[in-house]
């Protein structure tokens, strides 16, 4: 059930990003998803940020944010935060990236997705 729900959540996220871009006349240059899986750059044909760890898992792999990681994220238009379902791991990952989220505008894209937008 979790895998099916995740696929539906991703589908909702892709639709929400496309709708936001159309409504705002802006094509976002890339995404970081604050979760273990980060499919949006591939699905939307964007370039993912470099120097950013993938497969984040608070129990196994959340390395410290290096200066090159923070610099790359500062150039990335959108950081996505999944909300369905809210989990402790997702909140730990969001807190881990708090420095990269600072100064961004929080936008509720859909019931299951928030976007931290670089203006």
Coordinates of C-alpha atoms in Angstrom, one line a residue:
X1 CA 0.0 0.0 0.0
X2 CA 2.8 2.4 0.8
X3 CA 4.4 2.0 -2.6
X4 CA 1.1 2.6 -4.4
X5 CA 0.3 5.7 -2.2
X6 CA 3.8 7.0 -3.0
X7 CA 3.3 6.7 -6.7
X8 CA 0.0 8.6 -6.4
X9 CA 1.7 11.2 -4.3
X10 CA 4.4 11.7 -7.0
X11 CA 1.7 12.0 -9.7
X12 CA 0.0 14.6 -7.7
X13 CA 3.3 16.5 -7.2
X14 CA 4.1 16.5 -10.9
X15 CA 0.6 17.8 -11.8
X16 CA 0.9 20.5 -9.1
X17 CA 4.3 21.6 -10.3
X18 CA 3.1 21.8 -13.9
X19 CA 0.0 23.8 -12.9
X20 CA 2.1 26.2 -10.7
X21 CA 4.6 26.8 -13.6
X22 CA 1.7 27.4 -16.0
X23 CA -0.1 29.8 -13.7
X24 CA 3.1 31.7 -12.8
X25 CA 4.8 31.7 -16.3
X26 CA 8.0 30.3 -14.8
X27 CA 9.9 27.0 -15.6
X28 CA 11.7 25.9 -12.4
X29 CA 15.3 24.9 -13.1
X30 CA 15.4 21.9 -10.8
X31 CA 14.2 20.2 -7.6
X32 CA 15.4 18.6 -4.4
X33 CA 12.9 16.4 -2.7
X34 CA 13.2 16.1 1.1
X35 CA 12.7 12.4 1.1
X36 CA 14.5 9.1 0.4
X37 CA 13.3 9.1 -3.2
X38 CA 13.7 12.1 -5.5
X39 CA 12.0 11.5 -8.9
X40 CA 10.9 14.9 -10.0
X41 CA 14.0 16.0 -12.0
X42 CA 13.8 12.9 -14.1
X43 CA 10.0 13.0 -14.5
X44 CA 10.0 16.7 -15.5
X45 CA 13.2 16.6 -17.5
X46 CA 15.2 19.0 -15.3
X47 CA 18.7 19.0 -14.0
X48 CA 19.1 17.8 -10.4
X49 CA 21.3 19.8 -8.0
X50 CA 24.9 18.4 -7.8
X51 CA 26.8 17.7 -4.6
X52 CA 23.6 16.7 -2.8
X53 CA 23.4 13.3 -1.1
X54 CA 20.6 11.0 -2.5
X55 CA 18.8 8.3 -0.7
X56 CA 18.5 10.3 2.5
X57 CA 17.5 8.3 5.5
X58 CA 17.9 9.7 9.0
X59 CA 18.9 6.2 10.3
X60 CA 21.6 5.7 7.7
X61 CA 22.6 8.6 5.5
X62 CA 22.2 12.2 6.3
X63 CA 25.7 13.6 6.0
X64 CA 26.5 17.1 7.1
X65 CA 25.7 19.8 4.5
X66 CA 29.0 20.9 3.0
X67 CA 29.5 24.4 1.6
X68 CA 29.3 23.1 -2.0
X69 CA 26.0 21.4 -1.2
X70 CA 24.5 24.6 0.2
X71 CA 25.8 26.7 -2.8
X72 CA 24.2 24.2 -5.2
X73 CA 20.9 24.3 -3.4
X74 CA 21.0 28.1 -3.4
X75 CA 21.0 27.9 -7.2
X76 CA 18.1 25.3 -7.3
X77 CA 14.7 26.9 -7.7
X78 CA 12.6 24.5 -5.7
X79 CA 12.9 22.2 -2.7
X80 CA 9.9 20.0 -2.3
X81 CA 8.6 18.7 1.0
X82 CA 6.2 15.7 0.9
X83 CA 3.3 15.8 3.4
X84 CA 1.4 12.6 2.8
X85 CA 1.9 10.9 5.1
X86 CA 3.7 13.0 7.6
X87 CA 6.5 10.9 9.0
X88 CA 9.3 11.4 11.6
X89 CA 11.9 10.6 8.9
X90 CA 10.6 13.3 6.6
X91 CA 10.6 15.9 9.4
X92 CA 14.2 15.0 10.4
X93 CA 15.3 15.4 6.8
X94 CA 13.5 18.8 6.6
X95 CA 15.2 19.9 9.7
X96 CA 18.6 18.7 8.4
X97 CA 18.1 21.0 5.4
X98 CA 16.8 23.9 7.4
X99 CA 19.8 26.1 6.4
X100 CA 19.0 25.5 2.7
X101 CA 15.4 26.4 3.3
X102 CA 16.1 29.7 5.0
X103 CA 14.9 32.7 2.9
X104 CA 12.7 30.7 0.6
X105 CA 9.0 31.3 0.2
X106 CA 6.9 28.4 1.3
X107 CA 4.1 27.5 -1.1
X108 CA 1.5 24.8 -0.6
X109 CA 1.5 23.1 -4.0
X110 CA -1.1 20.5 -3.2
X111 CA -2.5 18.6 -0.2
X112 CA 0.6 16.4 -0.3
X113 CA 3.3 18.8 -1.4
X114 CA 4.9 22.0 -0.2
X115 CA 7.5 23.9 -2.2
X116 CA 10.2 26.1 -0.8
X117 CA 10.7 28.5 -3.7
X118 CA 13.8 30.5 -4.5
X119 CA 12.6 33.9 -5.6

